[in-house]
């Protein structure tokens, strides 16, 4: 919800700050920039120092920084608050998928759990703009105050309900955490979630040493990966993404300008520096050797193109419709809910595809449906009147594609890496997604400045490219 709220408040926020059109991409891109820069660090920290701890700290920080964003008075301060929100969200995403990997080690229970996780993402995407549209009728800042308060409440609830680690080796009754009624808390291998898998008589008992906050063993055998946060790598990645976003933002005024070329070159150099830093570290944010795994490559490429082709376009679509067709904010939110609500329903049902097609092929199907849904949107922004039937049909088809993507990506992210690297896998996957979304938002805003149909065509082409690349070298089942 926090991520998508600015999609509906963008016109009012830009007016309040006096933000020029060429700089409005930063109002949307602050959060994905923070996410992309720190997701890998968050994944490594979650693996090393405890997924529950990182998740709860991230939730607390997100609540505080979201509320602070409501009091920003300039474009720069609001963007800074959004970057901080992205950094906090990085901890939440990396920690949450790591917690799922602990609670559901493998099999259909993990498929179901990651499907619900993906559906929850879709639900938040849908409700964020709707909440923003309703509250912005009074003041756009109310949306951020409400989201901040709700996030802080979530942090409090998580601290009370997520099972804390044992500190006495599992044998000291005094160190055993208690439940809400004063009785023993669930064992570290169990969850109170309604989705918890049942353990049969033949199933091995969960290890008492491994808890949600127990550091995962590193590949070298040292508990917790043993390394300090990779600030050099994170800085290089953040600067590379910042240079890329600036180049794409400036591109709307001319792609052949020298400044655009210099920034693109700087982004490439900084990305190469990031790779060099990761290769030299003993405990990198991302083990580049994982890229030799076809499933991990499919997961990373699929996440990148989901951001570029899907999130990038639909992040700016409400604003395009409000400005081009004069659609009211609530009506634009309703259209967005149609797309994201369809995504939510499909993500919940996508588990039925498990065993029939592999996750990479599910990603490819999602990309194809997304492209098929975007094509009917051609001509809708500049039409004399809103072609509602064609617009709504396209949003439903594209939403179905998005649901397949949201269900497959988290499962593939944790299945494609060793169990002790689950948080790293989720961090790498979401980093790719938010690098793609940040670049996609900047690109779609730049392309739509002259002709919105150019942005629609680019989105469809990128989706088809993503479909082809995710299945390259991947098994069908």
XYZ file of C-alpha atoms in Angstrom:
477
model
C 0.000 0.000 0.000
C 2.808 2.384 0.841
C 4.479 1.649 -2.484
C 1.436 2.410 -4.655
C -0.163 5.293 -2.726
C 1.759 8.020 -4.662
C 0.240 6.817 -7.949
C -3.017 8.580 -7.063
C -1.545 11.481 -5.088
C 1.067 12.370 -7.730
C -0.830 15.319 -9.288
C -1.705 16.831 -5.876
C 1.777 16.190 -4.470
C 3.488 17.724 -7.499
C 1.207 20.773 -7.260
C 1.877 21.191 -3.540
C 5.647 21.079 -4.029
C 5.722 22.892 -7.379
C 7.512 19.888 -8.881
C 8.202 20.296 -12.627
C 7.118 17.505 -14.988
C 10.721 16.509 -15.639
C 11.281 15.787 -11.930
C 7.997 14.059 -11.052
C 9.514 10.615 -11.603
C 11.426 11.108 -8.353
C 8.164 11.419 -6.400
C 7.364 7.870 -7.506
C 10.888 6.460 -7.594
C 12.129 7.258 -4.093
C 10.845 4.003 -2.595
C 12.051 1.668 -5.374
C 15.456 3.352 -5.220
C 15.756 2.625 -1.490
C 14.466 -0.897 -2.017
C 16.854 -1.722 -4.815
C 19.868 -0.270 -3.017
C 19.377 -2.112 0.273
C 17.447 -5.311 -0.435
C 20.635 -7.336 -0.856
C 22.077 -5.882 2.353
C 18.809 -6.653 4.124
C 18.836 -10.212 2.817
C 22.374 -10.795 4.054
C 21.575 -9.227 7.442
C 18.437 -11.346 7.778
C 20.382 -14.527 7.031
C 23.137 -13.523 9.447
C 21.308 -11.892 12.358
C 17.770 -13.238 12.289
C 14.859 -12.843 9.927
C 12.340 -11.989 12.630
C 14.560 -9.233 14.007
C 15.180 -7.661 10.596
C 11.490 -7.913 9.681
C 10.318 -6.181 12.863
C 12.926 -3.414 12.716
C 11.989 -2.774 9.088
C 8.288 -2.563 9.935
C 8.947 -0.085 12.745
C 11.167 2.074 10.516
C 8.600 2.033 7.694
C 5.871 3.277 10.000
C 7.998 6.162 11.281
C 9.340 7.282 7.884
C 5.914 7.042 6.209
C 4.415 9.330 8.822
C 7.355 11.741 8.437
C 6.741 11.889 4.679
C 3.365 13.479 5.370
C 5.149 16.530 6.820
C 7.583 17.063 3.920
C 7.474 20.521 2.385
C 9.628 20.114 -0.723
C 10.231 17.604 -3.495
C 13.682 16.817 -2.089
C 12.435 16.126 1.451
C 9.538 13.999 0.237
C 11.870 12.005 -2.021
C 14.303 11.516 0.867
C 11.456 10.209 3.048
C 10.400 7.840 0.273
C 13.969 6.539 -0.100
C 14.033 5.863 3.650
C 10.704 4.069 3.315
C 12.221 1.946 0.563
C 15.152 1.041 2.802
C 12.754 -0.033 5.560
C 10.646 -1.965 3.059
C 13.787 -3.812 1.982
C 14.121 -5.245 5.485
C 10.458 -6.267 5.496
C 10.581 -8.034 2.133
C 13.833 -9.879 2.759
C 12.828 -10.895 6.267
C 9.286 -11.977 5.372
C 10.253 -14.379 2.596
C 13.054 -15.713 4.778
C 10.496 -16.383 7.529
C 8.295 -18.204 5.020
C 11.221 -20.351 3.950
C 11.817 -21.301 7.603
C 8.161 -22.060 8.313
C 7.498 -23.971 5.084
C 10.687 -25.834 4.104
C 9.370 -27.313 0.831
C 6.476 -28.892 -1.001
C 2.874 -27.813 -1.456
C 2.745 -25.912 1.825
C 5.491 -23.591 0.600
C 3.683 -23.201 -2.733
C 0.517 -22.241 -0.889
C 2.302 -19.884 1.509
C 4.238 -18.058 -1.202
C 1.026 -17.851 -3.227
C -0.686 -16.127 -0.310
C 2.373 -13.856 0.050
C 2.095 -12.911 -3.616
C -1.647 -12.372 -3.297
C -1.036 -10.116 -0.302
C 1.339 -8.050 -2.429
C -1.415 -7.736 -5.033
C -3.947 -6.752 -2.368
C -1.658 -4.043 -1.016
C -1.023 -2.760 -4.517
C -4.796 -2.494 -5.002
C -5.693 -0.902 -1.683
C -2.904 1.699 -1.595
C -4.267 3.884 -4.422
C -7.851 3.382 -3.243
C -6.989 4.603 0.262
C -4.984 7.492 -1.193
C -7.846 8.498 -3.509
C -10.381 8.555 -0.682
C -8.216 10.432 1.810
C -6.888 12.864 -0.799
C -10.417 14.238 -1.111
C -9.567 15.974 2.158
C -5.747 16.170 1.995
C -3.226 13.962 0.204
C -1.018 13.962 3.324
C -3.639 12.002 5.272
C -2.851 8.896 3.238
C 0.719 8.810 4.543
C -0.329 9.489 8.122
C -2.842 6.627 7.962
C -0.342 4.238 6.386
C 2.291 5.154 8.957
C -0.086 4.464 11.843
C -1.193 1.129 10.343
C 2.420 0.041 9.820
C 3.367 0.865 13.410
C 0.381 -1.196 14.570
C 1.650 -4.076 12.414
C 5.077 -3.822 14.059
C 3.508 -4.086 17.501
C 1.386 -7.061 16.436
C 4.371 -8.809 14.857
C 6.489 -8.361 17.969
C 3.774 -10.079 20.014
C 2.876 -12.915 17.644
C 6.054 -13.939 15.801
C 7.850 -16.605 17.823
C 11.026 -15.175 19.418
C 14.235 -17.232 19.565
C 15.094 -19.504 22.452
C 18.052 -18.251 24.441
C 18.676 -21.141 26.777
C 19.550 -23.851 24.282
C 15.977 -25.054 24.256
C 16.271 -26.851 27.585
C 15.893 -24.059 30.113
C 12.244 -23.566 30.984
C 12.959 -20.065 32.127
C 14.089 -19.129 28.656
C 11.132 -20.671 26.864
C 8.889 -17.960 25.430
C 5.280 -18.004 26.467
C 2.186 -17.663 24.362
C -0.482 -15.053 24.648
C -2.377 -17.048 27.281
C 0.660 -17.663 29.467
C 1.322 -21.177 28.163
C 4.320 -22.326 26.195
C 4.818 -20.668 22.849
C 4.929 -22.784 19.715
C 8.197 -24.525 19.088
C 10.672 -22.893 16.725
C 9.789 -25.314 13.964
C 6.088 -24.483 14.098
C 3.940 -21.500 13.359
C 0.601 -20.371 14.696
C -0.373 -19.306 11.170
C -3.451 -21.009 9.807
C -1.393 -22.107 6.852
C 0.998 -24.170 8.975
C 1.618 -27.601 7.462
C 0.568 -30.618 9.471
C 3.375 -32.888 10.576
C 2.848 -36.583 10.082
C 4.226 -39.342 12.261
C 6.944 -40.005 9.719
C 8.018 -36.392 9.392
C 11.205 -35.409 11.192
C 10.828 -33.152 14.176
C 11.923 -29.587 13.711
C 15.368 -28.749 14.949
C 15.204 -26.953 18.331
C 18.301 -24.967 17.478
C 16.807 -23.261 14.439
C 14.401 -20.374 15.032
C 13.148 -17.396 13.114
C 15.926 -15.380 14.667
C 18.628 -17.999 14.489
C 21.408 -16.996 12.129
C 21.512 -19.192 9.068
C 24.734 -21.128 8.578
C 26.977 -19.699 5.933
C 28.381 -21.742 3.070
C 31.727 -21.623 4.799
C 30.303 -23.098 7.969
C 30.457 -19.963 10.073
C 27.227 -19.073 11.756
C 25.484 -16.129 10.316
C 27.765 -15.565 7.401
C 30.116 -13.711 9.720
C 30.450 -10.565 7.678
C 29.789 -6.896 8.159
C 27.209 -5.218 5.911
C 28.565 -4.749 2.407
C 28.320 -0.948 2.373
C 30.725 -0.606 -0.554
C 28.618 -2.865 -2.731
C 25.378 -1.239 -1.626
C 26.781 2.237 -2.352
C 27.980 1.232 -5.826
C 24.590 -0.291 -6.637
C 22.678 2.733 -5.330
C 24.835 5.149 -7.323
C 24.496 3.017 -10.457
C 20.713 3.012 -10.140
C 20.625 6.729 -9.340
C 22.655 7.516 -12.466
C 20.368 5.318 -14.558
C 17.192 6.935 -13.219
C 18.582 10.410 -13.772
C 19.485 9.509 -17.358
C 16.003 8.148 -18.035
C 14.406 11.203 -16.435
C 16.490 13.569 -18.575
C 15.773 11.468 -21.654
C 12.285 12.900 -21.992
C 13.938 16.151 -23.130
C 16.160 14.400 -25.686
C 17.802 10.969 -25.638
C 20.873 12.145 -27.577
C 21.861 14.852 -25.102
C 25.476 14.460 -23.828
C 24.334 14.392 -20.201
C 22.166 11.335 -20.871
C 25.061 9.439 -22.459
C 27.450 10.342 -19.639
C 24.982 9.195 -16.993
C 24.306 5.899 -18.781
C 28.058 5.289 -19.035
C 28.507 6.131 -15.353
C 25.728 3.698 -14.472
C 27.451 0.913 -16.416
C 30.816 1.630 -14.769
C 29.282 1.664 -11.291
C 27.467 -1.600 -11.996
C 30.778 -3.166 -13.039
C 32.283 -1.834 -9.812
C 29.474 -3.486 -7.841
C 30.215 -6.834 -9.520
C 33.932 -6.440 -8.776
C 33.237 -5.663 -5.107
C 30.978 -8.695 -4.747
C 33.549 -11.003 -6.355
C 36.267 -9.893 -3.916
C 34.230 -10.236 -0.713
C 34.279 -13.447 1.298
C 30.669 -12.879 2.369
C 29.019 -10.895 -0.450
C 25.499 -9.516 -0.472
C 24.826 -11.815 -3.394
C 26.750 -14.916 -4.336
C 27.279 -14.324 -8.059
C 27.853 -18.047 -8.460
C 24.088 -18.461 -8.021
C 23.682 -17.045 -11.518
C 24.955 -20.372 -12.823
C 21.678 -21.893 -11.649
C 19.024 -21.741 -14.427
C 16.209 -21.338 -11.884
C 17.960 -18.424 -10.176
C 18.601 -16.741 -13.532
C 14.939 -17.173 -14.467
C 13.892 -15.735 -11.095
C 16.156 -12.699 -11.452
C 15.299 -11.981 -15.087
C 11.605 -12.491 -14.398
C 11.699 -10.035 -11.500
C 13.632 -7.445 -13.531
C 11.171 -7.533 -16.438
C 8.180 -7.562 -14.084
C 9.421 -4.204 -12.842
C 10.244 -2.842 -16.291
C 7.180 -3.991 -18.192
C 4.407 -4.308 -15.606
C 5.077 -2.205 -12.512
C 6.657 0.588 -14.544
C 3.591 1.084 -16.747
C 0.843 0.567 -14.183
C 2.570 2.920 -11.747
C 1.963 5.809 -14.149
C -1.308 4.688 -15.776
C -3.619 6.351 -13.193
C -1.821 9.663 -13.657
C -2.021 9.341 -17.463
C -5.772 8.750 -17.308
C -6.389 11.597 -14.853
C -4.441 14.064 -16.985
C -5.281 12.798 -20.463
C -8.956 11.942 -19.990
C -9.836 13.959 -16.907
C -10.728 10.783 -15.005
C -11.524 11.538 -11.351
C -9.095 10.157 -8.734
C -11.678 7.719 -7.352
C -12.491 6.439 -10.850
C -8.766 6.030 -11.597
C -8.393 4.157 -8.306
C -11.303 1.922 -9.272
C -9.619 1.026 -12.566
C -6.395 0.312 -10.739
C -8.287 -1.929 -8.299
C -9.768 -3.809 -11.260
C -6.248 -4.615 -12.482
C -4.695 -5.337 -9.100
C -7.797 -7.088 -7.740
C -7.705 -9.495 -10.662
C -4.028 -10.000 -9.890
C -4.905 -10.809 -6.275
C -7.494 -13.450 -7.200
C -5.289 -15.100 -9.816
C -2.286 -15.181 -7.475
C -4.373 -17.058 -4.906
C -5.467 -19.632 -7.478
C -2.084 -19.991 -9.174
C -1.099 -22.807 -6.828
C -3.293 -25.061 -8.982
C -0.652 -24.767 -11.695
C 2.014 -26.308 -9.444
C 3.104 -29.642 -10.877
C 1.616 -28.814 -14.271
C 4.103 -26.201 -15.429
C 7.361 -25.022 -13.904
C 7.660 -21.620 -12.259
C 9.682 -20.131 -15.184
C 6.937 -21.138 -17.631
C 4.340 -19.688 -15.278
C 6.313 -16.436 -15.421
C 6.333 -16.585 -19.218
C 2.557 -17.095 -19.290
C 2.154 -14.122 -16.960
C 4.246 -11.915 -19.242
C 2.274 -12.975 -22.331
C -1.046 -12.188 -20.631
C 0.309 -8.842 -19.446
C 1.318 -7.923 -23.007
C -2.061 -9.079 -24.328
C -3.811 -6.881 -21.770
C -1.704 -3.808 -22.484
C -2.314 -3.798 -26.248
C -6.039 -2.887 -25.918
C -4.955 0.198 -23.953
C -3.481 1.728 -27.114
C -5.419 4.880 -27.958
C -7.337 5.033 -24.672
C -5.590 8.109 -23.264
C -5.984 10.277 -26.365
C -9.453 9.026 -27.409
C -12.279 11.616 -27.606
C -14.030 9.705 -24.815
C -12.890 6.978 -22.461
C -13.433 3.574 -24.168
C -14.503 1.920 -20.932
C -15.221 -1.642 -22.208
C -11.877 -1.934 -24.004
C -10.001 -0.338 -21.117
C -11.560 -2.599 -18.507
C -11.084 -5.771 -20.570
C -7.403 -4.970 -21.029
C -6.946 -4.337 -17.316
C -8.522 -7.698 -16.416
C -6.260 -9.637 -18.796
C -3.155 -7.732 -17.685
C -4.159 -8.257 -14.043
C -4.338 -12.013 -14.588
C -0.808 -11.911 -15.952
C 0.382 -9.887 -12.985
C -1.171 -12.419 -10.596
C 0.747 -15.280 -12.209
C 3.965 -13.274 -11.904
C 3.356 -12.367 -8.251
C 2.650 -15.990 -7.341
C 5.626 -17.507 -9.177
C 8.366 -15.023 -8.282
C 8.519 -15.514 -4.473
C 8.382 -19.315 -4.826
C 11.139 -19.359 -7.419
C 13.193 -16.880 -5.371
C 13.515 -19.236 -2.397
C 13.423 -22.530 -4.320
C 16.313 -21.528 -6.590
C 18.858 -21.090 -3.782
C 20.136 -23.286 -0.918
C 17.963 -23.094 2.244
C 20.615 -21.140 4.154
C 20.522 -18.502 1.400
C 16.735 -18.073 1.349
C 16.830 -14.427 2.464
C 19.619 -13.700 -0.022
C 17.491 -15.270 -2.753
C 14.461 -13.174 -1.861
C 16.650 -10.074 -1.568
C 18.189 -10.626 -5.005
C 14.782 -11.280 -6.545
C 13.175 -8.184 -5.101
C 16.241 -6.069 -5.894
C 15.874 -7.009 -9.545
C 12.142 -6.259 -9.394
C 12.615 -2.791 -7.935
C 15.536 -1.895 -10.158
C 13.214 -2.759 -13.013
C 10.283 -0.834 -11.575
C 12.327 2.301 -10.872
C 13.777 2.246 -14.381
C 10.363 1.354 -15.791
C 8.611 4.295 -14.120
C 11.231 6.747 -15.380
C 11.117 5.216 -18.862
C 7.313 5.176 -19.109
C 7.028 8.779 -17.913
C 9.645 9.834 -20.454
C 7.976 7.951 -23.323
C 4.464 9.099 -22.447
C 5.501 12.764 -22.425
C 5.073 12.875 -26.198
C 2.745 9.929 -26.882
C 1.222 7.600 -24.252
C 0.847 4.864 -26.861
C 4.638 4.670 -27.088
C 4.738 3.707 -23.414
C 2.043 1.062 -23.931
C 3.873 -0.452 -26.887
C 7.167 -0.464 -24.986
C 5.540 -2.211 -22.028
C 4.106 -4.950 -24.262
C 7.433 -5.441 -26.048
C 9.338 -5.668 -22.751
C 6.828 -8.198 -21.410
C 7.282 -10.445 -24.441
C 11.059 -10.142 -24.095
C 10.746 -11.137 -20.446
C 8.691 -14.201 -21.428
C 11.338 -15.355 -23.875
C 14.244 -14.819 -21.494
C 12.697 -16.525 -18.454
C 12.097 -19.804 -20.275
C 15.503 -19.904 -21.960
C 17.159 -23.046 -20.613
C 14.372 -23.755 -18.102
C 12.611 -27.131 -17.770
C 8.885 -27.297 -18.510
C 8.152 -28.986 -15.169
